[in-house]
Amino acid sequence: MTETGSQANARTRTRARFEVPEELRADVRLLGEILGRVLVEYAGQPLLDDVEKLRELTIAGDGEAAENLVASWPHERAEDVARAFTCYFHLTNLSEELHRARVLRERDRSSDAPAVSELAQAVEQISRDSGEQQARALLNGLEFRPVLTAHPTEARRRAVLATIRRISSLLEERSDPRAGDSELSENQRRLVEQVDILWRTSQLRTSRPTPLDEVRSAMAVFEETLFDVVGNVYRRLDDALAGDEAGIRQPVVAPFVRLGSWIGGDRDGNPNVTAAITREAMQIQADHVLRALERATDELGRALTLDSSTTPPSAPVRRILEDARAVNPALIADIETRSPSEPHRQLLLLAARRLAATRARDADFGYPRAGDFLHELKVLQDSLVSAGAPRQAYGQLQQLIWQVSSFGFHLAELEVRQHSSVHAKALEEVLSGGELSDQTEEVLATLRVIGQIQQRFGPEACRRYVVSFTRNAGDLAAVYELADAAMDGRPIELDVVPLFETGEDLQNSVEVLDNAIQLTRVRHRLTANDRRFEVMLGYSDSAKDVGPVSATLALYDAQARITAWAQRNAIRLTLFHGRGGALGRGGGPANRAVLAQAPGSVAGRFKLTEQGEAIPARYGNAAIAQRHIEQVTAATLLASTPAIEERALAAADRFAVVEKTLDEAARTAYHRLVKAPGFAEWFGRVTPLEELGQLPLGSRPARRGVAVSSLEDLRAIPWVFAWSQARVNAPGWYGLGSALSAVGDVAVLQDANKNWPLFQVMLENAEMSLAKTDRRILGRYLELGDRPDLSKLMLDEHELTTEWVLKVLGGDRLLAGRRVLGRAVELRNPYVDALSYLQLRALRTLRTDDSLDEQQIVRTRRLLLLTVSGVAAGLQNTG
């Protein structure tokens, strides 16, 4: 008997369920049963029965029956079912996250010796291939700069995230082998309680978060993981490199992680970010890091009970204590009373009090700068070494030194971003000498705030100023001229960073940079900062402009040309990658992306944006955060070696003709779609784009203008978000099928996939995007646009792309060669399908029913927005 498409889907999904690891299956089953119990307690067995009916139909692939079932429900039942599936995804996501962390820990315990990190393995490989001197040189210059950014499509409320974290902690407690039956019983009762809270908590925000809300959300990741994880990364690397001497002598590697943030500094298109907000954002950051340092210093001080008879202090340690006695004799007397004859302990307890004074803005007693605190810690460390206590010097004290070195008193460098057109208008007003507009006053106020932040925390806290849509060197010069006007002779240190975003801007980038380094202020900065210069590349707008394939190739070409420019001009270049979490915005595994960069463009330094949902996914769990940092930094080192650079160079030369064919065919196919008459209106009808603008997800507006009449009116993030909601994911693959078929030779393409890293990453990301699409469901969305011509273009390209990706990969189904990832996607798809049918019901009603009154419109939009939250959780990406 011939197998139908629905039967094939059901068989694949059954196999995926069967392949789930037992521990993960047990967690998902437990939480699923608890959610079922909560649903019954809330609305009775019929609600759970309806959820199960829809689940069974989507697993079986019976779309028609699923749509009919969804259409038969009253509005309240449809909302409850949407909430149920959304809650299920939250619970499944946290189960998978805990399982990943569990696997990492078990891998670390699986042998007699601790597992060596990928970073240490990379160092060993470089030492073997290029010599130890080359490895140490790369390590000494290593930089990893993740920049946290707010995300206007982060669909989860902070209240929901907090409940998920509590459930996660309870679930993790159950894996403790020491837990008895009574403890497990109490744990389950609390799990039910928290799942009930999750169910009863609204999935939708009632008001849009402010930029400061977004700052505080990011702080949770710092407090829960990053503050400790960064030091753990250094420790694990030092353990591997130093062997038996680790922890008893000076560490081999200097700190190389430097956190950045745009949250509260990025004002491009976000009128809610003002100078006052930027000032407050830095204050919030400083408060969090000072509290963390105070707590860590106090804990270490209480533990470091070394008597002066066994561990005599150095003269500088005694001098610090005596100087403090002169300023605050009562405090020193109190510390000495509680810690008699323990001078090293006294110094740390004193330092904790001074950190508290620093946080309270007590200029007389607090530390002027983080460097002053770091100096005292190193004085303490030297004293311990001199006293014969190297284990105390390079143990937990070293962890604290690493934390201060990495985070300072500002936690993350706050970067400012603004559009070049805003600066041009502001400079014109300033030079005219007339009355200044509110916008220009705001630009000047922002520059003054940067100066104020530098006065308190040092230039490293806030000196990078990113200029969006940089078109010429004058766009950079304008910022320096405006700074002169704002500061009126007061000091300010600025590194103005050009951001090239569109295909045309990427093409013109080197000419702009040539002119930029002729600017007097830029030449002065190059002299002052060891000829360091930063260039940012925008992945989002370039992909929206020319399509995913041509954008990937254009970005690579721009990197190669900018790198050559930097080498010609003896400039130490840092390329800043404006990557999003979604595949259509340059997302995907960051470590693989690093290895696919243009030769010479990495040079031991990697900087990228970490956006919205990617922040908790990559940094929310300590084990996963540590693995992510180690993977990316390992890739950064390897990508900087001659062997990797030569491979990339050879591939670029060997496949130059293929690249040209791919670019031309993909760009033509993409523009045939997006430049078709009426495309923007059609796009707005077949996706929930309009409704996304009404969802209070982030502080930034989703559009540049009032309405979307062309692609240029739309920001790149909601562009990707809307496509993903309609199960199309076009920004991740559209045009690739036409490109591959234009090359036409499977053997050549398979050779490229094996030997051309850039092509390999592009193909992998497209495969993932395609795996998250559903042709049957996306066809139902496309019907809403009443444009058969555009629907045919979309469906034909989807079919062509799927066919050619499978040909090149040599598989019979998507993700066949990526077992874990394939399993996760296959397991999720039927549950996402359920939400998609509910979303289609709401979207179809809004698009086709002209008889709805205002109340019905509001209720239908609410159902649609509930499904938006659920689909985002199920697909694990938004924009």
mmCIF file of C-alpha atoms in Angstrom, residues 57-319:
data_model
loop_
_atom_site.group_PDB
_atom_site.id
_atom_site.type_symbol
_atom_site.label_atom_id
_atom_site.label_comp_id
_atom_site.label_asym_id
_atom_site.label_seq_id
_atom_site.Cartn_x
_atom_site.Cartn_y
_atom_site.Cartn_z
ATOM 1 C CA LEU A 57 -5.027 15.235 14.652
ATOM 2 C CA THR A 58 -1.883 17.318 14.110
ATOM 3 C CA ILE A 59 0.404 14.378 14.929
ATOM 4 C CA ALA A 60 -1.539 12.331 12.377
ATOM 5 C CA GLY A 61 -1.153 15.175 9.875
ATOM 6 C CA ASP A 62 -4.914 15.508 9.319
ATOM 7 C CA GLY A 63 -5.041 19.234 8.668
ATOM 8 C CA GLU A 64 -8.600 19.367 7.390
ATOM 9 C CA ALA A 65 -9.997 17.676 10.490
ATOM 10 C CA ALA A 66 -7.852 19.894 12.710
ATOM 11 C CA GLU A 67 -9.156 23.049 11.045
ATOM 12 C CA ASN A 68 -12.743 21.841 11.348
ATOM 13 C CA LEU A 69 -12.257 21.082 15.051
ATOM 14 C CA VAL A 70 -10.746 24.502 15.722
ATOM 15 C CA ALA A 71 -13.567 26.211 13.804
ATOM 16 C CA SER A 72 -16.190 24.385 15.903
ATOM 17 C CA TRP A 73 -15.057 25.782 19.253
ATOM 18 C CA PRO A 74 -16.519 28.850 20.923
ATOM 19 C CA HIS A 75 -14.073 31.709 21.297
ATOM 20 C CA GLU A 76 -13.312 31.021 24.963
ATOM 21 C CA ARG A 77 -12.398 27.416 24.260
ATOM 22 C CA ALA A 78 -10.128 28.427 21.379
ATOM 23 C CA GLU A 79 -8.298 30.839 23.714
ATOM 24 C CA ASP A 80 -7.886 28.196 26.416
ATOM 25 C CA VAL A 81 -6.503 25.660 23.950
ATOM 26 C CA ALA A 82 -4.056 28.248 22.588
ATOM 27 C CA ARG A 83 -2.883 28.994 26.120
ATOM 28 C CA ALA A 84 -2.536 25.286 26.852
ATOM 29 C CA PHE A 85 -0.237 24.660 23.896
ATOM 30 C CA THR A 86 1.770 27.792 24.710
ATOM 31 C CA CYS A 87 2.294 26.627 28.289
ATOM 32 C CA TYR A 88 3.285 23.206 26.988
ATOM 33 C CA PHE A 89 6.005 24.778 24.841
ATOM 34 C CA HIS A 90 7.369 26.753 27.769
ATOM 35 C CA LEU A 91 7.581 23.535 29.786
ATOM 36 C CA THR A 92 9.139 21.579 26.918
ATOM 37 C CA ASN A 93 11.696 24.303 26.270
ATOM 38 C CA LEU A 94 12.874 24.340 29.867
ATOM 39 C CA SER A 95 13.033 20.518 29.891
ATOM 40 C CA GLU A 96 15.252 20.554 26.809
ATOM 41 C CA GLU A 97 17.455 23.265 28.277
ATOM 42 C CA LEU A 98 17.946 21.273 31.475
ATOM 43 C CA HIS A 99 18.668 18.149 29.445
ATOM 44 C CA ARG A 100 21.355 19.955 27.450
ATOM 45 C CA ALA A 101 22.940 21.125 30.697
ATOM 46 C CA ARG A 102 22.646 17.591 32.110
ATOM 47 C CA VAL A 103 24.399 16.127 29.068
ATOM 48 C CA LEU A 104 27.225 18.655 29.403
ATOM 49 C CA ARG A 105 27.721 17.812 33.082
ATOM 50 C CA GLU A 106 27.600 14.075 32.436
ATOM 51 C CA ARG A 107 30.127 14.438 29.649
ATOM 52 C CA ASP A 108 32.387 16.241 32.109
ATOM 53 C CA ARG A 109 32.008 13.326 34.592
ATOM 54 C CA SER A 110 32.273 10.542 32.047
ATOM 55 C CA SER A 111 36.013 9.934 32.455
ATOM 56 C CA ASP A 112 38.559 9.839 35.261
ATOM 57 C CA ALA A 113 40.044 13.164 34.136
ATOM 58 C CA PRO A 114 37.883 16.288 33.762
ATOM 59 C CA ALA A 115 36.778 16.933 30.191
ATOM 60 C CA VAL A 116 38.958 19.465 28.406
ATOM 61 C CA SER A 117 37.056 22.468 27.085
ATOM 62 C CA GLU A 118 36.841 23.089 23.355
ATOM 63 C CA LEU A 119 38.807 26.258 23.973
ATOM 64 C CA ALA A 120 41.700 24.325 25.503
ATOM 65 C CA GLN A 121 41.496 21.785 22.669
ATOM 66 C CA ALA A 122 41.756 24.629 20.164
ATOM 67 C CA VAL A 123 44.887 25.928 21.905
ATOM 68 C CA GLU A 124 46.421 22.452 21.795
ATOM 69 C CA GLN A 125 45.573 22.087 18.102
ATOM 70 C CA ILE A 126 47.102 25.462 17.254
ATOM 71 C CA SER A 127 50.210 24.568 19.275
ATOM 72 C CA ARG A 128 50.597 21.358 17.275
ATOM 73 C CA ASP A 129 49.924 22.931 13.891
ATOM 74 C CA SER A 130 51.505 26.363 14.248
ATOM 75 C CA GLY A 131 53.700 26.151 17.323
ATOM 76 C CA GLU A 132 53.227 27.142 20.943
ATOM 77 C CA GLN A 133 54.423 30.686 20.297
ATOM 78 C CA GLN A 134 51.632 31.256 17.763
ATOM 79 C CA ALA A 135 49.062 29.759 20.149
ATOM 80 C CA ARG A 136 50.147 32.016 23.014
ATOM 81 C CA ALA A 137 50.211 35.073 20.750
ATOM 82 C CA LEU A 138 46.624 34.402 19.682
ATOM 83 C CA LEU A 139 45.574 33.810 23.291
ATOM 84 C CA ASN A 140 47.156 37.057 24.434
ATOM 85 C CA GLY A 141 45.162 39.004 21.844
ATOM 86 C CA LEU A 142 41.928 37.031 22.198
ATOM 87 C CA GLU A 143 38.716 39.079 22.537
ATOM 88 C CA PHE A 144 35.119 37.921 22.711
ATOM 89 C CA ARG A 145 32.604 40.757 22.879
ATOM 90 C CA PRO A 146 28.958 39.719 23.063
ATOM 91 C CA VAL A 147 26.704 42.790 22.966
ATOM 92 C CA LEU A 148 23.272 42.361 24.547
ATOM 93 C CA THR A 149 20.462 44.068 22.666
ATOM 94 C CA ALA A 150 16.783 44.532 23.378
ATOM 95 C CA HIS A 151 14.451 42.600 21.121
ATOM 96 C CA PRO A 152 11.183 44.119 19.884
ATOM 97 C CA THR A 153 9.755 40.644 19.281
ATOM 98 C CA GLU A 154 10.660 38.923 22.572
ATOM 99 C CA ALA A 155 7.254 37.382 23.120
ATOM 100 C CA ARG A 156 7.507 36.279 26.748
ATOM 101 C CA ARG A 157 6.552 38.457 29.690
ATOM 102 C CA ARG A 158 9.010 38.836 32.572
ATOM 103 C CA ALA A 159 6.389 37.297 34.871
ATOM 104 C CA VAL A 160 6.222 34.237 32.613
ATOM 105 C CA LEU A 161 10.014 33.983 32.501
ATOM 106 C CA ALA A 162 10.226 34.191 36.299
ATOM 107 C CA THR A 163 7.710 31.353 36.698
ATOM 108 C CA ILE A 164 9.562 29.257 34.119
ATOM 109 C CA ARG A 165 12.791 29.740 36.085
ATOM 110 C CA ARG A 166 11.105 28.555 39.284
ATOM 111 C CA ILE A 167 9.746 25.464 37.522
ATOM 112 C CA SER A 168 13.189 24.820 36.071
ATOM 113 C CA SER A 169 14.795 24.939 39.519
ATOM 114 C CA LEU A 170 12.218 22.527 40.915
ATOM 115 C CA LEU A 171 12.701 20.132 38.018
ATOM 116 C CA GLU A 172 16.462 20.238 38.496
ATOM 117 C CA GLU A 173 16.039 19.401 42.195
ATOM 118 C CA ARG A 174 14.423 16.100 41.222
ATOM 119 C CA SER A 175 17.676 14.857 39.715
ATOM 120 C CA ASP A 176 19.414 14.967 43.113
ATOM 121 C CA PRO A 177 20.055 11.297 44.018
ATOM 122 C CA ARG A 178 19.907 12.192 47.711
ATOM 123 C CA ALA A 179 16.249 13.264 47.516
ATOM 124 C CA GLY A 180 13.913 11.019 49.486
ATOM 125 C CA ASP A 181 10.292 10.121 48.709
ATOM 126 C CA SER A 182 8.872 12.813 50.960
ATOM 127 C CA GLU A 183 11.105 15.444 49.335
ATOM 128 C CA LEU A 184 10.090 14.303 45.860
ATOM 129 C CA SER A 185 6.442 14.411 46.884
ATOM 130 C CA GLU A 186 6.800 17.960 48.187
ATOM 131 C CA ASN A 187 8.728 18.895 45.071
ATOM 132 C CA GLN A 188 5.881 17.625 42.864
ATOM 133 C CA ARG A 189 3.312 19.547 44.890
ATOM 134 C CA ARG A 190 5.319 22.733 44.345
ATOM 135 C CA LEU A 191 5.684 21.908 40.644
ATOM 136 C CA VAL A 192 1.910 21.667 40.316
ATOM 137 C CA GLU A 193 1.602 24.965 42.143
ATOM 138 C CA GLN A 194 4.035 26.706 39.789
ATOM 139 C CA VAL A 195 2.551 25.198 36.616
ATOM 140 C CA ASP A 196 -0.818 26.424 37.859
ATOM 141 C CA ILE A 197 0.682 29.906 38.201
ATOM 142 C CA LEU A 198 2.087 29.638 34.674
ATOM 143 C CA TRP A 199 -1.358 28.669 33.356
ATOM 144 C CA ARG A 200 -3.128 31.471 35.219
ATOM 145 C CA THR A 201 -0.578 34.153 34.261
ATOM 146 C CA SER A 202 -1.527 36.136 31.184
ATOM 147 C CA GLN A 203 0.788 35.349 28.264
ATOM 148 C CA LEU A 204 0.198 38.849 26.881
ATOM 149 C CA ARG A 205 1.546 42.088 28.248
ATOM 150 C CA THR A 206 -1.000 44.772 28.972
ATOM 151 C CA SER A 207 1.523 47.537 28.331
ATOM 152 C CA ARG A 208 4.671 47.900 26.295
ATOM 153 C CA PRO A 209 7.886 47.479 28.321
ATOM 154 C CA THR A 210 10.063 50.534 28.754
ATOM 155 C CA PRO A 211 13.748 50.549 27.829
ATOM 156 C CA LEU A 212 14.578 50.346 31.540
ATOM 157 C CA ASP A 213 12.373 47.254 31.852
ATOM 158 C CA GLU A 214 14.503 45.749 29.099
ATOM 159 C CA VAL A 215 17.689 46.692 30.955
ATOM 160 C CA ARG A 216 16.444 44.986 34.110
ATOM 161 C CA SER A 217 15.481 41.858 32.172
ATOM 162 C CA ALA A 218 19.031 41.568 30.833
ATOM 163 C CA MET A 219 20.419 41.993 34.349
ATOM 164 C CA ALA A 220 18.807 38.694 35.371
ATOM 165 C CA VAL A 221 21.169 36.806 33.044
ATOM 166 C CA PHE A 222 24.193 38.608 34.515
ATOM 167 C CA GLU A 223 23.199 37.819 38.093
ATOM 168 C CA GLU A 224 22.156 34.211 37.521
ATOM 169 C CA THR A 225 24.949 33.032 35.230
ATOM 170 C CA LEU A 226 27.408 35.425 33.615
ATOM 171 C CA PHE A 227 28.982 36.870 36.770
ATOM 172 C CA ASP A 228 30.272 33.419 37.741
ATOM 173 C CA VAL A 229 30.456 31.746 34.328
ATOM 174 C CA VAL A 230 33.011 34.124 32.823
ATOM 175 C CA GLY A 231 35.489 33.366 35.615
ATOM 176 C CA ASN A 232 34.740 29.647 35.279
ATOM 177 C CA VAL A 233 35.684 29.802 31.592
ATOM 178 C CA TYR A 234 39.059 31.330 32.494
ATOM 179 C CA ARG A 235 39.572 28.804 35.276
ATOM 180 C CA ARG A 236 38.857 25.800 33.068
ATOM 181 C CA LEU A 237 41.218 27.062 30.397
ATOM 182 C CA ASP A 238 43.953 27.766 32.956
ATOM 183 C CA ASP A 239 43.497 24.304 34.479
ATOM 184 C CA ALA A 240 44.040 22.713 31.070
ATOM 185 C CA LEU A 241 47.027 24.852 30.089
ATOM 186 C CA ALA A 242 48.842 24.976 33.425
ATOM 187 C CA GLY A 243 48.240 21.389 34.521
ATOM 188 C CA ASP A 244 49.417 20.682 38.068
ATOM 189 C CA GLU A 245 50.500 24.297 38.521
ATOM 190 C CA ALA A 246 46.997 25.644 37.937
ATOM 191 C CA GLY A 247 45.770 27.575 40.936
ATOM 192 C CA ILE A 248 49.211 28.003 42.515
ATOM 193 C CA ARG A 249 50.798 30.475 40.102
ATOM 194 C CA GLN A 250 49.912 33.418 37.884
ATOM 195 C CA PRO A 251 47.216 32.438 35.330
ATOM 196 C CA VAL A 252 48.372 31.836 31.779
ATOM 197 C CA VAL A 253 45.646 33.843 30.044
ATOM 198 C CA ALA A 254 44.407 37.375 30.612
ATOM 199 C CA PRO A 255 40.615 37.942 30.713
ATOM 200 C CA PHE A 256 39.195 38.099 27.195
ATOM 201 C CA VAL A 257 35.395 38.372 27.597
ATOM 202 C CA ARG A 258 34.081 41.920 27.499
ATOM 203 C CA LEU A 259 30.334 42.353 27.726
ATOM 204 C CA GLY A 260 28.610 45.122 25.799
ATOM 205 C CA SER A 261 25.039 46.385 25.720
ATOM 206 C CA TRP A 262 22.783 48.390 23.444
ATOM 207 C CA ILE A 263 19.887 48.210 25.894
ATOM 208 C CA GLY A 264 19.181 51.777 26.909
ATOM 209 C CA GLY A 265 21.702 53.110 24.385
ATOM 210 C CA ASP A 266 20.217 52.137 21.016
ATOM 211 C CA ARG A 267 17.994 55.026 19.992
ATOM 212 C CA ASP A 268 17.857 54.369 16.221
ATOM 213 C CA GLY A 269 14.130 54.470 15.537
ATOM 214 C CA ASN A 270 13.260 54.250 19.230
ATOM 215 C CA PRO A 271 12.103 57.608 20.580
ATOM 216 C CA ASN A 272 11.700 56.021 24.009
ATOM 217 C CA VAL A 273 15.481 55.878 24.478
ATOM 218 C CA THR A 274 16.582 59.308 25.660
ATOM 219 C CA ALA A 275 19.685 60.732 27.265
ATOM 220 C CA ALA A 276 18.052 60.316 30.668
ATOM 221 C CA ILE A 277 17.316 56.666 29.884
ATOM 222 C CA THR A 278 20.941 56.067 28.865
ATOM 223 C CA ARG A 279 22.160 57.595 32.116
ATOM 224 C CA GLU A 280 19.749 55.474 34.148
ATOM 225 C CA ALA A 281 20.619 52.324 32.190
ATOM 226 C CA MET A 282 24.263 52.700 33.186
ATOM 227 C CA GLN A 283 23.235 53.346 36.782
ATOM 228 C CA ILE A 284 21.211 50.119 36.838
ATOM 229 C CA GLN A 285 24.147 48.190 35.370
ATOM 230 C CA ALA A 286 26.543 49.696 37.904
ATOM 231 C CA ASP A 287 24.228 48.927 40.808
ATOM 232 C CA HIS A 288 23.978 45.259 39.773
ATOM 233 C CA VAL A 289 27.686 44.693 39.265
ATOM 234 C CA LEU A 290 28.662 46.568 42.436
ATOM 235 C CA ARG A 291 26.204 44.493 44.451
ATOM 236 C CA ALA A 292 27.614 41.306 42.925
ATOM 237 C CA LEU A 293 31.209 42.360 43.619
ATOM 238 C CA GLU A 294 30.340 43.447 47.154
ATOM 239 C CA ARG A 295 28.699 40.088 47.873
ATOM 240 C CA ALA A 296 31.594 38.108 46.387
ATOM 241 C CA THR A 297 34.196 40.198 48.226
ATOM 242 C CA ASP A 298 32.392 39.866 51.541
ATOM 243 C CA GLU A 299 32.016 36.087 51.137
ATOM 244 C CA LEU A 300 35.684 35.702 50.277
ATOM 245 C CA GLY A 301 36.682 37.935 53.164
ATOM 246 C CA ARG A 302 34.686 35.901 55.654
ATOM 247 C CA ALA A 303 36.357 32.710 54.403
ATOM 248 C CA LEU A 304 39.950 33.988 54.217
ATOM 249 C CA THR A 305 40.755 33.495 57.923
ATOM 250 C CA LEU A 306 44.537 33.491 57.579
ATOM 251 C CA ASP A 307 46.356 34.420 60.784
ATOM 252 C CA SER A 308 49.233 36.870 60.521
ATOM 253 C CA SER A 309 51.500 34.384 62.268
ATOM 254 C CA THR A 310 51.088 31.829 59.451
ATOM 255 C CA THR A 311 50.560 34.312 56.643
ATOM 256 C CA PRO A 312 52.146 37.680 57.432
ATOM 257 C CA PRO A 313 50.862 40.642 55.393
ATOM 258 C CA SER A 314 53.053 42.725 53.129
ATOM 259 C CA ALA A 315 53.835 46.359 53.845
ATOM 260 C CA PRO A 316 51.414 47.564 51.102
ATOM 261 C CA VAL A 317 48.558 45.593 52.722
ATOM 262 C CA ARG A 318 49.296 47.177 56.100
ATOM 263 C CA ARG A 319 49.481 50.585 54.453
#
